[in-house]
CSV table of C-alpha atoms in Angstrom, one decimal:
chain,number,residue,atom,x,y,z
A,203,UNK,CA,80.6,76.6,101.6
A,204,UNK,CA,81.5,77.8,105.3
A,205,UNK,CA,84.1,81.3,104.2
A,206,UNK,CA,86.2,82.3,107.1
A,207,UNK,CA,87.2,85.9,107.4
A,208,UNK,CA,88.8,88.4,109.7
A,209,UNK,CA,85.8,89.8,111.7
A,210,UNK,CA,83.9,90.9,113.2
A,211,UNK,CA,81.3,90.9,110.9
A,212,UNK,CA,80.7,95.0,109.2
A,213,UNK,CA,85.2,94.8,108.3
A,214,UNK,CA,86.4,94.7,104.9
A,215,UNK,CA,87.3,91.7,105.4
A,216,UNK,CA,84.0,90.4,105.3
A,217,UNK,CA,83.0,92.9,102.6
A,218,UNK,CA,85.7,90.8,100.5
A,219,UNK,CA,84.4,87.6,101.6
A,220,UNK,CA,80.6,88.4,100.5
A,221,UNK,CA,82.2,89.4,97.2
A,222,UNK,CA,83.9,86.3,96.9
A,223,UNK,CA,81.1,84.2,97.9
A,224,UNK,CA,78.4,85.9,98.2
A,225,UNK,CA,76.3,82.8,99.3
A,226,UNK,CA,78.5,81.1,101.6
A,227,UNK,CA,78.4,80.7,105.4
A,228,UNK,CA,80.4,83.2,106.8
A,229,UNK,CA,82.5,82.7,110.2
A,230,UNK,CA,84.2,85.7,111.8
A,231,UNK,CA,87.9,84.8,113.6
A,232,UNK,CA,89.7,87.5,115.6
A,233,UNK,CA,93.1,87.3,113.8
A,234,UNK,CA,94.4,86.4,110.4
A,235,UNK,CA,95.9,83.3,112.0
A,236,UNK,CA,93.0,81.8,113.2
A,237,UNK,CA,91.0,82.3,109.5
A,238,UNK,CA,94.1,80.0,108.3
A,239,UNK,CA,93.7,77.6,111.8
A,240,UNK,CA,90.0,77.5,110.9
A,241,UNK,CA,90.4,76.6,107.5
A,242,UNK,CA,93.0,73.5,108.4
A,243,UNK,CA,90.8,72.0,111.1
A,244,UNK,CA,88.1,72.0,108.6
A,245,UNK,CA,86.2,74.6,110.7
A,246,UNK,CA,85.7,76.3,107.2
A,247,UNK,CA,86.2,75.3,103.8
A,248,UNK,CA,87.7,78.6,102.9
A,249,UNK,CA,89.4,81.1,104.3
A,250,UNK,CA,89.6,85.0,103.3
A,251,UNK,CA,93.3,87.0,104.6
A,252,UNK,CA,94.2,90.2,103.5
A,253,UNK,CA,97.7,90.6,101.9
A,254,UNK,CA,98.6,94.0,100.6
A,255,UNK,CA,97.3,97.4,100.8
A,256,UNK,CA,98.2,100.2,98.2
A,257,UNK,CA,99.5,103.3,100.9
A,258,UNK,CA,100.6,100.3,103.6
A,259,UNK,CA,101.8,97.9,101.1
A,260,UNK,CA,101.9,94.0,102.4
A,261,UNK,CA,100.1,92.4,105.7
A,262,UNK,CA,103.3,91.1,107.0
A,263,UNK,CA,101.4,88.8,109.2
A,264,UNK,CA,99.9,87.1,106.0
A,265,UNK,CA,103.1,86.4,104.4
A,266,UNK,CA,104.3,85.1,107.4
A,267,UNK,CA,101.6,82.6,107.7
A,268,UNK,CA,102.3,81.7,104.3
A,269,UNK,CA,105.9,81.0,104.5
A,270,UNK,CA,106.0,79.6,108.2
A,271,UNK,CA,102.6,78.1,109.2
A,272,UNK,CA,100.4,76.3,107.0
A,273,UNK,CA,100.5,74.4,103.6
A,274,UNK,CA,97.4,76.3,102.4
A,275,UNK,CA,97.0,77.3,98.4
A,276,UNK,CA,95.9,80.3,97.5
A,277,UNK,CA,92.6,79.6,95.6
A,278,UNK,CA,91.7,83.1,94.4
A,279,UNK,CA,92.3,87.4,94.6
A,280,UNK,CA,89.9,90.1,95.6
A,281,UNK,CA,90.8,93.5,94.6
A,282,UNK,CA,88.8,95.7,97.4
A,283,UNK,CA,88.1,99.4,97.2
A,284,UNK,CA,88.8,100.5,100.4
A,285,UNK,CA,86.1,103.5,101.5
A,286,UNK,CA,86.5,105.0,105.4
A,287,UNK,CA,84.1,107.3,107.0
A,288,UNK,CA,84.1,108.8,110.5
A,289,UNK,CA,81.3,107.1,112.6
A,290,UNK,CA,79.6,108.8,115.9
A,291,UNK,CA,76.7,108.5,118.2
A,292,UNK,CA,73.6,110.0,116.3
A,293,UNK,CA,73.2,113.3,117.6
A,294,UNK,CA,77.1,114.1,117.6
A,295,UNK,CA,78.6,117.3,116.4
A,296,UNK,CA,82.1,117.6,115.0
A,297,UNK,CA,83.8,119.9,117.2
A,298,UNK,CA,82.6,117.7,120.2
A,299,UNK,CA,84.6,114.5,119.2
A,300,UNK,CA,87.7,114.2,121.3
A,301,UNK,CA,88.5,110.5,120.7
A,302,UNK,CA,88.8,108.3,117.4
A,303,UNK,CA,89.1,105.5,117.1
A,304,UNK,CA,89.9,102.5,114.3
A,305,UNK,CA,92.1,99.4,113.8
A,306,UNK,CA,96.0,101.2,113.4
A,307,UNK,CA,95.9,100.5,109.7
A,308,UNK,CA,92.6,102.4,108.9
A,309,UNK,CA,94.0,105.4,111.2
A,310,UNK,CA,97.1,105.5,108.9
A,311,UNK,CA,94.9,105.9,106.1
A,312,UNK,CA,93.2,108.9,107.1
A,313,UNK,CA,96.1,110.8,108.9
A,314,UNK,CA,96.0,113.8,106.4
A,315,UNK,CA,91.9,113.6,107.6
A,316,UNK,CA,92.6,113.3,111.4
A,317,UNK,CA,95.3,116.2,111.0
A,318,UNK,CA,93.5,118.7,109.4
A,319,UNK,CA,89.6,118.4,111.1
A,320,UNK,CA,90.6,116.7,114.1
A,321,UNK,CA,94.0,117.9,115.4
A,322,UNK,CA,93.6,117.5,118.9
A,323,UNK,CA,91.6,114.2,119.0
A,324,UNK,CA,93.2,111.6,120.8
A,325,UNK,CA,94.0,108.7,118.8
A,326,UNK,CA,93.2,105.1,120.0
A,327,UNK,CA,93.9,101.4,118.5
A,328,UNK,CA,91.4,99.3,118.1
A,329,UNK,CA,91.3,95.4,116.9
A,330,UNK,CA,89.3,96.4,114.2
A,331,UNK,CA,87.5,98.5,112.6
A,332,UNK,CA,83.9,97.0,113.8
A,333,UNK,CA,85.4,97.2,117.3
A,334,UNK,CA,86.0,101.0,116.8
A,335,UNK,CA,82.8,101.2,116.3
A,336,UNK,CA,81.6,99.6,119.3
A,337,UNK,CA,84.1,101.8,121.6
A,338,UNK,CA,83.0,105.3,119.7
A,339,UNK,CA,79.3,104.2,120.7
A,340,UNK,CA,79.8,103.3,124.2
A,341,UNK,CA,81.2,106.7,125.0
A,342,UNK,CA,79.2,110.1,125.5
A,343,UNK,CA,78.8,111.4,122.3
A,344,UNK,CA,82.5,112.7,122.6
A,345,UNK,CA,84.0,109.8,120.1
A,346,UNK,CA,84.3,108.9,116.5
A,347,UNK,CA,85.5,105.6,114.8
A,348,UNK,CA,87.1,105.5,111.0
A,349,UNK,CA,84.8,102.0,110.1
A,350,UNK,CA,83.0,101.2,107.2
A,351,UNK,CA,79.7,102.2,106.3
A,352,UNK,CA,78.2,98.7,107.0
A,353,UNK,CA,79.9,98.4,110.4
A,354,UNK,CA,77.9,101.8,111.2
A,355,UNK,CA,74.6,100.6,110.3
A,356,UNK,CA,75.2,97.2,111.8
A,357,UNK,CA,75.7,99.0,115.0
A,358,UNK,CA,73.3,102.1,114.9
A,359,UNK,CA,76.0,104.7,114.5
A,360,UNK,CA,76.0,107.7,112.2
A,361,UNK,CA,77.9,108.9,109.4
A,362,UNK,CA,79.4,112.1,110.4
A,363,UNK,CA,82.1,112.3,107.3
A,364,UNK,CA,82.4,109.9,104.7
A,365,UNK,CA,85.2,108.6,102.2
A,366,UNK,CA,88.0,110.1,104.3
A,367,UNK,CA,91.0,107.7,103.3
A,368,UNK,CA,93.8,109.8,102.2
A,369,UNK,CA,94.0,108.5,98.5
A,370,UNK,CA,90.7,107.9,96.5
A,371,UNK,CA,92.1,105.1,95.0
A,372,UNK,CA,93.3,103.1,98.0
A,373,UNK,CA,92.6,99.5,97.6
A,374,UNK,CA,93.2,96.2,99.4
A,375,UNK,CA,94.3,92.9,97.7
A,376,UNK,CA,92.9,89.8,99.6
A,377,UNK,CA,93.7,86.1,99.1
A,378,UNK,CA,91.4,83.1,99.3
A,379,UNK,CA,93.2,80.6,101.3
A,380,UNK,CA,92.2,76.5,100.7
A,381,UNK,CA,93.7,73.3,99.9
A,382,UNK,CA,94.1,71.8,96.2
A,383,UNK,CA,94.9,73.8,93.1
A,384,UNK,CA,93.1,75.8,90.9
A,385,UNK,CA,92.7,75.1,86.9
A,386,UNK,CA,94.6,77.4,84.9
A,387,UNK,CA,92.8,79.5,83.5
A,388,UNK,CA,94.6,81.7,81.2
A,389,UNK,CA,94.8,84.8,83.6
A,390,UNK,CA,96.6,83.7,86.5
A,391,UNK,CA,99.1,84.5,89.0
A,392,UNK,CA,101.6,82.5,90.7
A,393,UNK,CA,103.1,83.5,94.6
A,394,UNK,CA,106.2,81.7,95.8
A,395,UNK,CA,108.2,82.3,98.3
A,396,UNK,CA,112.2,80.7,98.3
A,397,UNK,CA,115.6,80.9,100.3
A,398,UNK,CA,119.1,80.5,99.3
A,399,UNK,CA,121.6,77.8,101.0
A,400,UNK,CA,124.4,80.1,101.2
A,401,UNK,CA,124.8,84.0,101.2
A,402,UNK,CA,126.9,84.7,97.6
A,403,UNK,CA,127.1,87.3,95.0
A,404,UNK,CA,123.7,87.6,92.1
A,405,UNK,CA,122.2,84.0,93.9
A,406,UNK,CA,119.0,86.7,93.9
A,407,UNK,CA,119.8,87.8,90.1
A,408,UNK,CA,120.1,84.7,89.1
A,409,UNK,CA,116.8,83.6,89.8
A,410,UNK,CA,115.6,86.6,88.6
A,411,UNK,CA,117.3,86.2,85.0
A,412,UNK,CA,115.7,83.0,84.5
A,413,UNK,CA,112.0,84.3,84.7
A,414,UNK,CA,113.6,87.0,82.3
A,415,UNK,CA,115.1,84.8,80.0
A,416,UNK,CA,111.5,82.7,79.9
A,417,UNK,CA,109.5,86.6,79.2
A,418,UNK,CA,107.6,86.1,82.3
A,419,UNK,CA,106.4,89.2,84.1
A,420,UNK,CA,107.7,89.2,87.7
A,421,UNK,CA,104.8,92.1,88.9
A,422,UNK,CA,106.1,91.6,92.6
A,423,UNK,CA,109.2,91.1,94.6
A,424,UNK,CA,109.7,91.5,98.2
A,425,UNK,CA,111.2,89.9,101.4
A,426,UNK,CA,111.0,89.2,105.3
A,427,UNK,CA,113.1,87.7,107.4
A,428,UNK,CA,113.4,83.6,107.9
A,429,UNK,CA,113.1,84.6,112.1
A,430,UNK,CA,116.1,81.5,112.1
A,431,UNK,CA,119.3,84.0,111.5
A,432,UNK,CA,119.8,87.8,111.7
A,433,UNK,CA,120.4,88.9,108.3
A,434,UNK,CA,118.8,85.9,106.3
A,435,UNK,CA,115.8,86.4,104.3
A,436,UNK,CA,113.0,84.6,102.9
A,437,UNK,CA,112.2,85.9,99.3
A,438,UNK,CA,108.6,86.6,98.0
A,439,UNK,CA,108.2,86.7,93.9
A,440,UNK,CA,105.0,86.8,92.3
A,441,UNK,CA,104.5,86.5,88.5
A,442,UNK,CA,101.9,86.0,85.7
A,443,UNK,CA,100.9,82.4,84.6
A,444,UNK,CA,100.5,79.5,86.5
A,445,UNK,CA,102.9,76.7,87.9
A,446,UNK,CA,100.7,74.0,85.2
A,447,UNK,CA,101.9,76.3,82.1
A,448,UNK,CA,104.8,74.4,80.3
A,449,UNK,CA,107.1,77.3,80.5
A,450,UNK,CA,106.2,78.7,83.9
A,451,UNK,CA,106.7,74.6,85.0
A,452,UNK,CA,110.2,74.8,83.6
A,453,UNK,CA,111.1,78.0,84.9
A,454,UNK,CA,110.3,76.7,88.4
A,455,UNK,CA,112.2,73.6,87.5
A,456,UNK,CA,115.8,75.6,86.9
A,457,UNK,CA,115.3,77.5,89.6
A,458,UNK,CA,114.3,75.1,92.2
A,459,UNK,CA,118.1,73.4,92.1
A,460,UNK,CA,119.6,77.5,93.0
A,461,UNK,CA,117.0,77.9,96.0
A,462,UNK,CA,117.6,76.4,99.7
A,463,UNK,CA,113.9,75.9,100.1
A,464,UNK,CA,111.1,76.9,97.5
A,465,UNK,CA,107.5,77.4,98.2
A,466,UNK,CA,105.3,77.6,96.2
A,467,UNK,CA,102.1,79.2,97.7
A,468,UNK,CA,99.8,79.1,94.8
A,469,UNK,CA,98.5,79.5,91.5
A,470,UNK,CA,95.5,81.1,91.2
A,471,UNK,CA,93.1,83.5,88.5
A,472,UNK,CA,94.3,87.6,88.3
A,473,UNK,CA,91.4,89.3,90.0
């Protein structure tokens, strides 16, 4: 199986692809955009995007792939510890790093890290965290990157702190992106995504009363906007079970007829 991911390779990412698959082919692509471009031109077979983060909560870019850009199924999760260190040259002392650098999401993660050893470091953005790496390296021993572990040893830098994300228990959910449907499985999840024809008081309650009235567990509800009208929203629901389950199947059924446009983006097993 040929696994597309968001590399380069030594990002999590590709840690969560390995997991996945751990015997596949894997094919880096510099955006999360052109995993889901590979995956439709048959480049890959698969296609690994991360969605949600615990401390920055969803990959907007994801969802927005989702709901705009491809017919795609979500095949599978991977729940992915998420574990940053500060890389340097070898040789590099702590008080001489004056530049970090990281992909913008990693440095949010280890701002209380940043503030308190490295107050005066000047912050850069880079596309990812194996990039950072690359950057830090290419300097004069005067730079740090917040990378994985594996992206340091891929490139011959040194571990100067480790596990320097703000929470301990930060994790990121990624999603397997394919065509066809999964079998149920007993333990699944379904993500859909829906509009409404006309603006109107409870059109968003009553959708939601019907997954109540059927006792299925809506464990996540968000929205973004349909980028068509200012104020108009696309809404994002996922749920337990899967769109095969008689009364998942006849939930969808009496809520389709309420909805503008439903998507359904996939049913797929709970990681």
């Amino acid at each position: 199986m040929k696994l597309a991911f968001l590399g380069p390779a030594g990002t999590f990412g590709e840690e969560a692809a390995m997991r996945f698959a751990p015997g596949a082919e894997f094919l880096p692509f510099p955006s999360h955009p052109a995993v889901a471009a590979a995956v439709e031109s048959g480049m890959a077979d698969m296609g690994v995007v991360a969605i949600e983060n615990l401390i920055n909560g969803s990959v907007p870019e994801t969802l927005d792939i989702l709901i705009h850009e491809t017919t795609l199924h979500i095949q599978a999760e991977i729940i992915l510890p998420v574990v940053l260190n500060l890389v340097v040259k070898p040789g590099t002392g702590a008080g001489e790093v004056r530049v970090i650098y990281s992909h913008a999401v990693a440095l949010g993660q280890c701002r209380k890290f940043v503030e308190r050893c490295f107050p005066k470091a000047q912050l850069e953005a880079a596309l990812s965290t194996t990039e950072a790496v690359d950057l830090a390296l290419a300097r004069d021993g005067d730079a740090g990157a917040i990378a994985t572990a594996r992206a340091a040893q891929l490139r011959g830098g040194e571990l100067l702190a480790q596990g320097i994300q703000d929470s301990e228990s930060n994790v990121t959910r990624f999603v397997v992106l394919g065509r066809g449907e999964p079998a149920p499985t007993g333990h699944d999840r379904t993500s859909i995504a829906f509009t409404f024809s006309a603006d109107h008081p409870g059109a968003l309650a009553s959708v939601l009363d019907e997954f109540a009235k059927a006792g299925i567990n809506c464990t996540k509800i968000e929205s973004r906007p349909t980028k068509a009208t200012f104020g108009e929203y696309v809404f994002l629901i996922d749920f337990e079970g899967h769109q095969a389950d008689p009364p998942v199947k006849a939930v969808l059924d009496r809520v389709r007829p309420l909805c503008g446009v439903l998507k359904v983006f996939g049913s797929y097993p709970r990681a």
